[in-house]
CSV table of C-alpha atoms in Angstrom, one decimal:
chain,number,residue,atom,x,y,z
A,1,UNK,CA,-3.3,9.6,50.1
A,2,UNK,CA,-4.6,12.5,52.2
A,3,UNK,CA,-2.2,14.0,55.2
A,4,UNK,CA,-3.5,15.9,57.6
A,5,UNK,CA,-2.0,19.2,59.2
A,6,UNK,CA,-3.6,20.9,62.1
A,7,UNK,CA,-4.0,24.6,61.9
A,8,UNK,CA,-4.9,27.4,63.9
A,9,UNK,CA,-8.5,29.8,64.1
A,10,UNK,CA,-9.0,33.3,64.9
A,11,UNK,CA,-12.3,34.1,65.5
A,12,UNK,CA,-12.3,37.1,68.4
A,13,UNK,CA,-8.7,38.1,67.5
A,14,UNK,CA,-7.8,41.5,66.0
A,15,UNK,CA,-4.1,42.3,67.4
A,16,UNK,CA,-2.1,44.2,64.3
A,17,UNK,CA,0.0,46.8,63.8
A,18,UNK,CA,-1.4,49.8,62.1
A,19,UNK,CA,1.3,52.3,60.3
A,20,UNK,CA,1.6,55.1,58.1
A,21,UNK,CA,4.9,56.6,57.4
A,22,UNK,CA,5.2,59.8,58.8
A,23,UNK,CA,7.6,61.6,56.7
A,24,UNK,CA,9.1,64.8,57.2
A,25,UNK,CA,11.8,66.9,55.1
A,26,UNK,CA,14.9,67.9,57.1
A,27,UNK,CA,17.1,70.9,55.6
A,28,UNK,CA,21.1,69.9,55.8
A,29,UNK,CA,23.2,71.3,58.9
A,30,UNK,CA,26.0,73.2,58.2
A,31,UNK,CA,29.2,71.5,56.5
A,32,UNK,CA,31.2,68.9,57.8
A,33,UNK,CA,34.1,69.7,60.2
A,34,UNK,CA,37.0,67.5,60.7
A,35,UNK,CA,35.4,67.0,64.2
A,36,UNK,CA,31.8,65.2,63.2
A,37,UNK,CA,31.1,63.4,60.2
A,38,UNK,CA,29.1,65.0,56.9
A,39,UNK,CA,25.8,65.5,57.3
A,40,UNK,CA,23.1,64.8,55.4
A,41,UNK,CA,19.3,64.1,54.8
A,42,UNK,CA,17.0,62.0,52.2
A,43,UNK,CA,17.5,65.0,49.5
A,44,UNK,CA,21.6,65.3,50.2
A,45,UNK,CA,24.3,63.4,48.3
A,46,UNK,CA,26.9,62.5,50.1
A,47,UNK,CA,30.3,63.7,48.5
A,48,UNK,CA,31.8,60.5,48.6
A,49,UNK,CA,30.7,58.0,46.5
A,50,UNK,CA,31.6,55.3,49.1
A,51,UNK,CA,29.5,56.6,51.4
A,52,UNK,CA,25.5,56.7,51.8
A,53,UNK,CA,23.7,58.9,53.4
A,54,UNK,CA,22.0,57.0,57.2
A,55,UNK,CA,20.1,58.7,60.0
A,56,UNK,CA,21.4,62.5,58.5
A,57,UNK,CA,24.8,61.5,58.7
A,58,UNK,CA,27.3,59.8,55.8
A,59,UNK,CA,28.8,56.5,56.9
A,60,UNK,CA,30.5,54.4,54.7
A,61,UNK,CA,28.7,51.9,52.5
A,62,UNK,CA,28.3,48.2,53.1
A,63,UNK,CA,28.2,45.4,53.2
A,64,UNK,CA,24.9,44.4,54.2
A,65,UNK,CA,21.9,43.8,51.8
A,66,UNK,CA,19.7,41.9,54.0
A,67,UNK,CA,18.2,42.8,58.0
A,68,UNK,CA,19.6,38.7,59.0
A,69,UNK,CA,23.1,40.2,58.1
A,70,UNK,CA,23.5,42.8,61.0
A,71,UNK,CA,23.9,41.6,64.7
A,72,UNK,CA,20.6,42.7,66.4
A,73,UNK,CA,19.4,45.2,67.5
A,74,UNK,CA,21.6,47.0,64.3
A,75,UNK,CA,19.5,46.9,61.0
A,76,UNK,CA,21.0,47.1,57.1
A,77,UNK,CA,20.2,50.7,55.8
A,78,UNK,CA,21.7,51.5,52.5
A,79,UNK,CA,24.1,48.4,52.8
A,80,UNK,CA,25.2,49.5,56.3
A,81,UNK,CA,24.7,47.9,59.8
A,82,UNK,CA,23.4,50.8,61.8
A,83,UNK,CA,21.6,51.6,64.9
A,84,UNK,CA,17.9,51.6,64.8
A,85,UNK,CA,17.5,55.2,64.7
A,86,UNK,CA,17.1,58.3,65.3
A,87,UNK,CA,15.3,58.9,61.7
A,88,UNK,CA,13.6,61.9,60.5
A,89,UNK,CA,11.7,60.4,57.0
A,90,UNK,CA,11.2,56.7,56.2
A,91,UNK,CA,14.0,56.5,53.9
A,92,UNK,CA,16.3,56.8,56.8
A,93,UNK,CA,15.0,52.9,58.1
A,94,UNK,CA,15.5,49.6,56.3
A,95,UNK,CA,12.7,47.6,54.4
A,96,UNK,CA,9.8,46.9,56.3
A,97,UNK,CA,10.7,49.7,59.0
A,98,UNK,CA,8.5,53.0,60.0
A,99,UNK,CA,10.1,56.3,61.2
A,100,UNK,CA,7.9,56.9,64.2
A,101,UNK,CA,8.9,59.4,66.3
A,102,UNK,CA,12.5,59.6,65.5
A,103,UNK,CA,12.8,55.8,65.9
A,104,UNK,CA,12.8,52.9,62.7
A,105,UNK,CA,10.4,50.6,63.8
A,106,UNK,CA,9.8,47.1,62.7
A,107,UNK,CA,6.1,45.9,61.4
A,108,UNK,CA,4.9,43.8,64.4
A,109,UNK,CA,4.2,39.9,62.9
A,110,UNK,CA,1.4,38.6,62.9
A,111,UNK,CA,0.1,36.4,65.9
A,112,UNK,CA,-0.6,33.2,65.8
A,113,UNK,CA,-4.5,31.7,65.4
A,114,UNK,CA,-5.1,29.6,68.9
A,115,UNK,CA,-7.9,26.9,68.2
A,116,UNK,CA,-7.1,23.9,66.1
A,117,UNK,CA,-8.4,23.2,63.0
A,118,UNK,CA,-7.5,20.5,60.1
A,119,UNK,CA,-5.8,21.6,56.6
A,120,UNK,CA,-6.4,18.2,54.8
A,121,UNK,CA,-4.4,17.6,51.1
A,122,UNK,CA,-8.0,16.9,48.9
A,123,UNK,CA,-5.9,15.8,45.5
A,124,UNK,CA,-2.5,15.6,45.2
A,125,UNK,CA,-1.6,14.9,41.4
A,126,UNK,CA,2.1,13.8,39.8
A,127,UNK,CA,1.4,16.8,37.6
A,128,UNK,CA,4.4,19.8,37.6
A,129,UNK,CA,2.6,22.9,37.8
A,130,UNK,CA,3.9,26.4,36.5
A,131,UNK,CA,1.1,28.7,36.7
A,132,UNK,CA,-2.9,27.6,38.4
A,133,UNK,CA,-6.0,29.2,38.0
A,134,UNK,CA,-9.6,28.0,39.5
A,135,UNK,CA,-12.4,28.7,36.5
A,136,UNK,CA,-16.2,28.4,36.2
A,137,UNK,CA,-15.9,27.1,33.1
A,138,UNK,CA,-19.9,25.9,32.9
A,139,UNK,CA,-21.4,28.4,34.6
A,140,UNK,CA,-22.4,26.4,37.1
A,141,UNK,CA,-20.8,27.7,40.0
A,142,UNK,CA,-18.3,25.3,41.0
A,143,UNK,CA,-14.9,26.1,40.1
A,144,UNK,CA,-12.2,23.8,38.1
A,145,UNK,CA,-8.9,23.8,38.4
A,146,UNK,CA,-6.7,24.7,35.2
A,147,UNK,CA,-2.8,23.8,35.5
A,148,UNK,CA,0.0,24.8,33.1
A,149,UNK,CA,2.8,22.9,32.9
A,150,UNK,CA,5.4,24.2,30.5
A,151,UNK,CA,2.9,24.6,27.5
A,152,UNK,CA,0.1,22.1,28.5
A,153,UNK,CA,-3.0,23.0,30.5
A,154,UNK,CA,-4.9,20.6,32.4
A,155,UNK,CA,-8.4,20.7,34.0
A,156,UNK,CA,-9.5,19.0,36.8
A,157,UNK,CA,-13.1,19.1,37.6
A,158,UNK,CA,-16.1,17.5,38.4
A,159,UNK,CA,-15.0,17.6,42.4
A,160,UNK,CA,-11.6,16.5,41.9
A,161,UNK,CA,-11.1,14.0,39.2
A,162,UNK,CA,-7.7,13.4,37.7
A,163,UNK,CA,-6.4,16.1,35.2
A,164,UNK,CA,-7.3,15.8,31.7
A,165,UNK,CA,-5.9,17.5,29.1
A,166,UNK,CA,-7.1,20.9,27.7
A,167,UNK,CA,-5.0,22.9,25.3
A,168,UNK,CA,-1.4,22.5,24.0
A,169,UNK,CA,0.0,26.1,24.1
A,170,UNK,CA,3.1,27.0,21.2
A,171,UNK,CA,4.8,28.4,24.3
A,172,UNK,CA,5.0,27.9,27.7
A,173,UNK,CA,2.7,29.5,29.7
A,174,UNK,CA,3.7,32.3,32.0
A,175,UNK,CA,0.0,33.2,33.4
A,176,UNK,CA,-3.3,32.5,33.1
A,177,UNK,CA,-6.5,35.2,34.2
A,178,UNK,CA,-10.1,34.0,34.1
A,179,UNK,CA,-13.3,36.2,32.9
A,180,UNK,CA,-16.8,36.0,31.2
A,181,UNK,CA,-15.6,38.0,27.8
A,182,UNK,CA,-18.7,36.9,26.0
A,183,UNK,CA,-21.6,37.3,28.7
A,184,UNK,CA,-22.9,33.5,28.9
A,185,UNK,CA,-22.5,32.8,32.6
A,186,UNK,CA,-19.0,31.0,31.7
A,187,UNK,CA,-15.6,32.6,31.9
A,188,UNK,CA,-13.0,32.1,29.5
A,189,UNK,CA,-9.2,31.4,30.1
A,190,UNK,CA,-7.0,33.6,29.4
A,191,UNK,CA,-3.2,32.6,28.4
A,192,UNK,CA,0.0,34.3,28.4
A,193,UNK,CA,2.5,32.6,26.3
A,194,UNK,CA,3.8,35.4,26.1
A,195,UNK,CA,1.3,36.3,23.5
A,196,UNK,CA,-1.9,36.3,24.4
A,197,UNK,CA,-5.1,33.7,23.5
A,198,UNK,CA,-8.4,33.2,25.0
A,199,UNK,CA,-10.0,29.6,25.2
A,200,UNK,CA,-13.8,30.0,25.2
A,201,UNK,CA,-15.7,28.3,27.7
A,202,UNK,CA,-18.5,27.1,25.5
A,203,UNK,CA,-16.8,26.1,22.6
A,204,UNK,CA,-13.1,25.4,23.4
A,205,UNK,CA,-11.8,27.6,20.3
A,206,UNK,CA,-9.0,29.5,20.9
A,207,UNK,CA,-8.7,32.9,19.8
A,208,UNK,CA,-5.2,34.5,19.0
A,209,UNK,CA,-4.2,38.0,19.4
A,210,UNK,CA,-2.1,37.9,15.9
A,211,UNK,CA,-2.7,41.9,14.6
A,212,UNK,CA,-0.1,44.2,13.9
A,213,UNK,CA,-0.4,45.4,17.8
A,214,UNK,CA,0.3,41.6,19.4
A,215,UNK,CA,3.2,41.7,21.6
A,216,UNK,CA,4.8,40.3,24.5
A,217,UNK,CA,2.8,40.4,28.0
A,218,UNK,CA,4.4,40.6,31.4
A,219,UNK,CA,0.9,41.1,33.2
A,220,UNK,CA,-2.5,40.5,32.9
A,221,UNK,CA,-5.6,42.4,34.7
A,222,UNK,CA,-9.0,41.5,34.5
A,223,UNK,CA,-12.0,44.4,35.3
A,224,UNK,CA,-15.4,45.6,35.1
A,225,UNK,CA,-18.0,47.4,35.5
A,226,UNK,CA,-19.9,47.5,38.5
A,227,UNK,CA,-22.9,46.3,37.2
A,228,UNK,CA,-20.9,43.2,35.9
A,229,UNK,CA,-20.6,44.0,32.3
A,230,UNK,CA,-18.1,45.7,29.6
A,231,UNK,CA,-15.1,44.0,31.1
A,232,UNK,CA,-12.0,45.6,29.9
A,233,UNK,CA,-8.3,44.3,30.7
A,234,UNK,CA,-5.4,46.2,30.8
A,235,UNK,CA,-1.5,44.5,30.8
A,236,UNK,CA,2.1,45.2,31.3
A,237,UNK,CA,3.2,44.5,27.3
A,238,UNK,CA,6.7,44.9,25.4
A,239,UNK,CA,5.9,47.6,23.4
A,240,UNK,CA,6.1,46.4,19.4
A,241,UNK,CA,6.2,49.5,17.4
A,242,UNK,CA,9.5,50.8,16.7
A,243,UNK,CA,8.6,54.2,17.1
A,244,UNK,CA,6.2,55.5,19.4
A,245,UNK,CA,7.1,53.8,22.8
A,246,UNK,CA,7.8,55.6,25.5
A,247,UNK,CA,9.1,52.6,27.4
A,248,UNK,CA,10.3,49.3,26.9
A,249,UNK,CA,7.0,47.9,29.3
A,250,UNK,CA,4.4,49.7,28.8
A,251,UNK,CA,0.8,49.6,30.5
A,252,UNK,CA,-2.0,48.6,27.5
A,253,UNK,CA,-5.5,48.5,27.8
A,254,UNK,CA,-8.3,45.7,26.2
A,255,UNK,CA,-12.0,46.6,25.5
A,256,UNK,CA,-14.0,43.2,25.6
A,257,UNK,CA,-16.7,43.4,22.4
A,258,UNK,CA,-18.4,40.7,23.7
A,259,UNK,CA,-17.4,37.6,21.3
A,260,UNK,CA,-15.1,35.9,23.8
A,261,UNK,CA,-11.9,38.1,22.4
A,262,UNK,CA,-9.9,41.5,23.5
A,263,UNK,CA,-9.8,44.5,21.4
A,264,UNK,CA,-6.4,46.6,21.9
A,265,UNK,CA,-7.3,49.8,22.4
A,266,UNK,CA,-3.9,51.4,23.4
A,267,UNK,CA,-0.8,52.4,25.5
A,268,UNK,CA,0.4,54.0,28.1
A,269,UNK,CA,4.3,54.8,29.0
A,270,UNK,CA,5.9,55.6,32.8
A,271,UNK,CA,8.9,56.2,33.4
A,272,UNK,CA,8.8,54.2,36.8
A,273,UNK,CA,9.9,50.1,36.3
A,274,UNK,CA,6.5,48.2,36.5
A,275,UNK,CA,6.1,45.5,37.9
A,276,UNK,CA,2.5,44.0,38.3
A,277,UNK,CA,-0.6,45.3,37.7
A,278,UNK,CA,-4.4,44.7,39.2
A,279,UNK,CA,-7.6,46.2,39.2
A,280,UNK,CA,-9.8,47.5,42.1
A,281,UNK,CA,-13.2,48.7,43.3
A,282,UNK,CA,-11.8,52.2,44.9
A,283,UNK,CA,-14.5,54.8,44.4
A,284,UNK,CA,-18.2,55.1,43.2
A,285,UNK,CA,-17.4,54.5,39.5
A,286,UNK,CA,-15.5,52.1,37.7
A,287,UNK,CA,-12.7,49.6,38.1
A,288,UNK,CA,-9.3,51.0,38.2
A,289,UNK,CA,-6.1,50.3,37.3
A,290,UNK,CA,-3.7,49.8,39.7
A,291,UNK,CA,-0.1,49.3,39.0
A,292,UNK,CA,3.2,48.3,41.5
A,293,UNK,CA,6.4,49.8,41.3
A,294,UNK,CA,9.4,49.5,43.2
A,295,UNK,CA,9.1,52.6,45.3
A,296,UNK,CA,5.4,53.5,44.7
A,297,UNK,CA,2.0,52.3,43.6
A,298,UNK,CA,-0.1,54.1,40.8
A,299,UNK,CA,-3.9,54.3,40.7
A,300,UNK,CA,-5.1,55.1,37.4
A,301,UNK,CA,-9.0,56.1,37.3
A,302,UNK,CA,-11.8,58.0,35.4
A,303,UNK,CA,-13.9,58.5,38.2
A,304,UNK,CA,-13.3,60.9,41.7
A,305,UNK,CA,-9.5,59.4,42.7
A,306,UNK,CA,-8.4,60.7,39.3
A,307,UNK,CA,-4.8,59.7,38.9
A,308,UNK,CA,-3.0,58.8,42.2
A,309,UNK,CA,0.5,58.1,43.1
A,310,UNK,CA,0.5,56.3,46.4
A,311,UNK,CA,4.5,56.3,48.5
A,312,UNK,CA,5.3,53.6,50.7
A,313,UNK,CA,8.7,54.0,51.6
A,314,UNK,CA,8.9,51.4,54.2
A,315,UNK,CA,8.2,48.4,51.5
A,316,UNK,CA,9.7,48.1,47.9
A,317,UNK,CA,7.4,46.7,45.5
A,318,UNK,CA,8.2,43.1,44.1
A,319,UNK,CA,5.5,42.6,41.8
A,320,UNK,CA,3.4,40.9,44.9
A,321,UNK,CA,0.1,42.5,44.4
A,322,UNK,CA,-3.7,41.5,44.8
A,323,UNK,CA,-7.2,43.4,45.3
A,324,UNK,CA,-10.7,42.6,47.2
A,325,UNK,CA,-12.9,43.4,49.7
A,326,UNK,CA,-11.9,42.0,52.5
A,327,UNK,CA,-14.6,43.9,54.7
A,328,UNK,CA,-17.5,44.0,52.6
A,329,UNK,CA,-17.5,47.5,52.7
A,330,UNK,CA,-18.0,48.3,48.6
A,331,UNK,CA,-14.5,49.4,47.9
A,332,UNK,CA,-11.6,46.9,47.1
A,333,UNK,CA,-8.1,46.9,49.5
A,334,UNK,CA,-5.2,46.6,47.8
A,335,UNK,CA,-2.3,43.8,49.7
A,336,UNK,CA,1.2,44.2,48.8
A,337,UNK,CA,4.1,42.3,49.6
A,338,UNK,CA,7.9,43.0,50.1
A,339,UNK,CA,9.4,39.8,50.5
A,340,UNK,CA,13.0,39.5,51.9
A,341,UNK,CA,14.8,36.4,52.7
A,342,UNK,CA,14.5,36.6,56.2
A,343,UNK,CA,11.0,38.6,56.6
A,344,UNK,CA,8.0,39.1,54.8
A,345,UNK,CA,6.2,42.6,55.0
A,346,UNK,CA,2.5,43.2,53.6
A,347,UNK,CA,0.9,46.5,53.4
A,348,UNK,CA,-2.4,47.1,52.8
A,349,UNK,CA,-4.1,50.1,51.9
A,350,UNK,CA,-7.8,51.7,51.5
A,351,UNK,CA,-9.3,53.9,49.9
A,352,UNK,CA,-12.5,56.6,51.0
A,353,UNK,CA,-13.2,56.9,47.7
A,354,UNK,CA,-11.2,60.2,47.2
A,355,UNK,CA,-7.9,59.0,48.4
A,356,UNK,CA,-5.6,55.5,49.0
A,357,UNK,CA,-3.7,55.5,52.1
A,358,UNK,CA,-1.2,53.0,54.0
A,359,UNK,CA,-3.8,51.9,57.1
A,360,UNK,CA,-2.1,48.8,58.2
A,361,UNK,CA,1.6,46.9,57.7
A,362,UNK,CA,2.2,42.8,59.3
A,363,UNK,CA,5.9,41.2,59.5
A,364,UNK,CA,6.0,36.9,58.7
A,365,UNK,CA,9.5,35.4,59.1
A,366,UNK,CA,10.4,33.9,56.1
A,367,UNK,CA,10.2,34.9,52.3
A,368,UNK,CA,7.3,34.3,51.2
A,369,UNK,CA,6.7,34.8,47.2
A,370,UNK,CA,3.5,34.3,46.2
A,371,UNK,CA,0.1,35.7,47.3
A,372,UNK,CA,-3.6,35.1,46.8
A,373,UNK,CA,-7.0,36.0,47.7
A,374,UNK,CA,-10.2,33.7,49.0
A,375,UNK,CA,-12.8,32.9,51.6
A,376,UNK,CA,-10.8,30.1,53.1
A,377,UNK,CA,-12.8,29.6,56.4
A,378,UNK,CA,-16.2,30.2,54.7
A,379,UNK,CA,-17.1,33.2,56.9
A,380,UNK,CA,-18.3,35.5,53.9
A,381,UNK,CA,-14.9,37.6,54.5
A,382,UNK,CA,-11.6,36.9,52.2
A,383,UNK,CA,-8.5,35.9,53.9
A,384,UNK,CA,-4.8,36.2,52.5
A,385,UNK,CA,-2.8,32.8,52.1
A,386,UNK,CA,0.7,33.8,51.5
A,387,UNK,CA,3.7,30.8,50.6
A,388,UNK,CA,7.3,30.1,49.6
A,389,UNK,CA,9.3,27.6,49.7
A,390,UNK,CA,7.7,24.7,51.2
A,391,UNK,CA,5.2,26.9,53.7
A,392,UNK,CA,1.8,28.3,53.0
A,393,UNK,CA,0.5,30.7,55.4
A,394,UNK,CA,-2.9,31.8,55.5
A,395,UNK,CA,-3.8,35.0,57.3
A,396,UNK,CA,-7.2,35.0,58.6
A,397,UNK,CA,-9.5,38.5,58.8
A,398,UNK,CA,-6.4,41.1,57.3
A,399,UNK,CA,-8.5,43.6,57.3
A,400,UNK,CA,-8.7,43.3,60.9
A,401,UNK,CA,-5.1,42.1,61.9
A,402,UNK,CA,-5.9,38.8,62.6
A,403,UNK,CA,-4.0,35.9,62.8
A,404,UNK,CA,-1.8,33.7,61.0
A,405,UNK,CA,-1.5,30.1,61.0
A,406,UNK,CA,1.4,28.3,59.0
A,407,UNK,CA,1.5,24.8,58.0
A,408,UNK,CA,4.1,22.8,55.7
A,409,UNK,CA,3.7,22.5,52.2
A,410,UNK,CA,3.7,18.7,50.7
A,411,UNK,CA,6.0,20.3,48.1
A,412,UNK,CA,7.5,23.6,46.9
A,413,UNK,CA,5.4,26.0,46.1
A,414,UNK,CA,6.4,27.8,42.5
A,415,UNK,CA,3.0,29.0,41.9
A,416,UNK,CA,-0.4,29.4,44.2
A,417,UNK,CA,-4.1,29.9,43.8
A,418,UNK,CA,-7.9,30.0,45.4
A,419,UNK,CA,-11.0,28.9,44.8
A,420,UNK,CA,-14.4,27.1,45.9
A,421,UNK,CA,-13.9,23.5,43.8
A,422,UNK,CA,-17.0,21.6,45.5
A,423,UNK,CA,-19.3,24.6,46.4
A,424,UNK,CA,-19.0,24.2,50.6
A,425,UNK,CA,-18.6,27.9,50.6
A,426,UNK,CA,-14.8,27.2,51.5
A,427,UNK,CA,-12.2,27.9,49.0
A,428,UNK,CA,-9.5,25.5,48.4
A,429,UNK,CA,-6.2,26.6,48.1
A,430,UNK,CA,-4.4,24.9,45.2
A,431,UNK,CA,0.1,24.5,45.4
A,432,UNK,CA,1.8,23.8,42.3
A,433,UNK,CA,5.7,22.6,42.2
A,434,UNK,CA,8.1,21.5,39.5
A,435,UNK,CA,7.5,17.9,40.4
A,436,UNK,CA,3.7,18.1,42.0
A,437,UNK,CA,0.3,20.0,42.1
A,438,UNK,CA,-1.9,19.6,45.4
A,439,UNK,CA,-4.9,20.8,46.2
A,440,UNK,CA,-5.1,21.6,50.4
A,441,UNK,CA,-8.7,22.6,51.8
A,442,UNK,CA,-9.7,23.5,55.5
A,443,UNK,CA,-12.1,20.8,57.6
């Protein structure tokens, strides 16, 4: 049975907060009297290990590790409740926060959509759900809907039928990525288990990566070419060799040959945790790599942007990570999250083609986990819809600020995705729980 939720517009609004860090490197003041506590900046350890170092001055640590734990207008730096400033570098401010002019400063949230529209449930299906993907599997433009549950994958297709069964994994699946490896108009599936196979569109067999090189895969990033050929693939993978590795996770990259199947080409070590990993449009040659780390993101490329590392001390990385064009401009944005359990922060950054910068941070209350990319409204621009729990948010027009509308879930929401299943030119936004998967489109 269909439910009905009613949801907000946005056309004419672009109210959003804009930020970039701005960090400067104070020098430490002379020693600590008995008079005035030790100071300190972001490159000064404090001399007791109790303490941490806050707003250039050590104050004893704890015992906060979330913003909801200090009485307003006091925020948790560093596992202490402390005034909202004076700062002198973002590292001084909590999660989320911007040092601007001496002050930590909150991301503002994002307003509300005013008009009313209708977020309609399409299919909802008895069918737990640990990873989705939408996939052109005919080449025909409409996408199905694969769902993994445990270590079966359904389909559902042919506008919304029930789910039949397509492939019984060994393991259970952890992620699924869709592309064209063999160049016939249909895009295989690609499934992380935590090996890797590939299902070919046209003929259902599934390849195996089984050579001396197969290991285990955290990530999985699909790219190309800009003329839509050569696809390679790059992934976070458990290195298998036991000499050799630099790391434990390691990034690896894929060349596609063209028969449906991955060839390993290589690794590559950091010394940074990774977390997720994507590829983007960001200058006038190829698809890069780009890769999220707690404290940092990294932009690997051939082409003018070189090798990048990208600081955003105001949100951690969480492994929250997706790429498009949300203004049809040529080059790909990157949107990253930072959830928290009472506040959500995204960042999204740009590139000119030479560099990537921080151009614009939103707040949502709420954690919100998951995060996916798709022309919801069918305006020709791609929107963000955001969920946890039992919310979905979809953020209309990022690029420009926008506006957010919010709307109740019909279940939790453990895993999220986005595509166009009938061909209206509006994606439908697909929520997959431990008990349920439902598919939620916009009248």
């Amino acid at each position: 049975m269909a439910a009905t939720w009613f949801l907000s517009s946005c056309r004419g609004v672009g109210v959003q907060s804009s930020a970039t860090s701005s960090a400067s490197s104070s020098s430490a003041d002379a020693p600590a009297t008995t008079d005035e506590p030790e100071r300190c900046d972001s490159g000064w350890v404090c001399g007791d290990d109790d303490e941490v170092c806050v707003h250039g001055s050590c104050v004893p640590r704890g015992p906060c590790d979330d913003p909801g734990d200090c009485t307003a207008p006091e925020v948790c730096v560093a596992e202490s409740c402390v005034p909202p400033g004076p700062c002198d570098d973002g590292v001084d401010c909590s999660d989320g926060e911007i040092c601007e002019q001496g002050v930590c400063e909150l991301a503002e949230i994002v307003p509300a959509c005013p008009e009313l529209l209708a977020l309609t449930v399409e299919l909802s299906l008895e069918q737990p759900a640990t990873e989705l993907r939408f996939r052109d599997a005919d080449g025909g433009g409409l996408r199905a809907l694969d769902i993994a549950s445990g270590a079966e994958i359904w389909e559902v297709a042919g506008g919304m039928q029930d789910a039949v069964s397509l492939l019984s994994a060994d393991g259970d699946v952890l992620l699924m990525r869709t592309a064209d490896l063999d160049f016939d108009g249909r895009e295989e599936l690609l499934i992380v288990q935590p090996t890797l196979w590939i299902l070919d569109a046209a003929t259902s067999a599934v390849w195996k990566w089984s050579d001396t090189s197969s290991a285990d895969l955290e990530d999985l990033a699909i790219g190309s070419l800009p003329s839509g050929t050569e696809p390679r693939a790059w992934a976070l993978w458990h290195c298998p060799y036991p000499e050799g590795c630099g790391g434990e996770v390691e990034i690896a990259s894929f060349d596609a040959p063209g028969d449906g199947t991955l060839l390993f080409s290589g690794g590559q070590a950091r010394l940074e945790p990774l977390l997720a990993i994507a590829t983007a449009r960001l200058d006038d040659t190829t698809q890069v790599l780009v890769v999220d780390s707690t404290d940092a993101l990294f932009i690997h490329g051939g082409g003018p942007l070189g090798q990048l590392t990208v600081h955003d001390v105001a949100v951690r990385g969480a492994g929250v990570l997706e790429t498009g064009d949300l203004d049809e401009s040529g080059f790909d944005e990157i949107v990253r999250l930072a959830p928290a359990e009472s506040q959500t922060i995204a960042s999204l950054y740009e590139s000119d083609g030479l560099a990537v910068n921080v151009t614009l941070r939103a707040r949502f209350p709420g954690e919100l986990q998951r995060l996916a990319l798709g022309d919801v409204d069918g305006d020709g621009r791609l929107d963000a819809v955001l969920a946890g729990g039992e919310r979905v948010v979809v953020w209309f027009d990022p690029k420009e600020g926008g506006c957010a509308f919010e709307a109740a879930a019909p279940h939790d929401v453990l895993t999220l995705a986005v595509g166009d299943a009938n061909g209206d030119g509006r994606d439908e936004i697909a929520v997959g729980s431990e008990t349920a998967t439902s598919v939620l489109a916009l009248q």
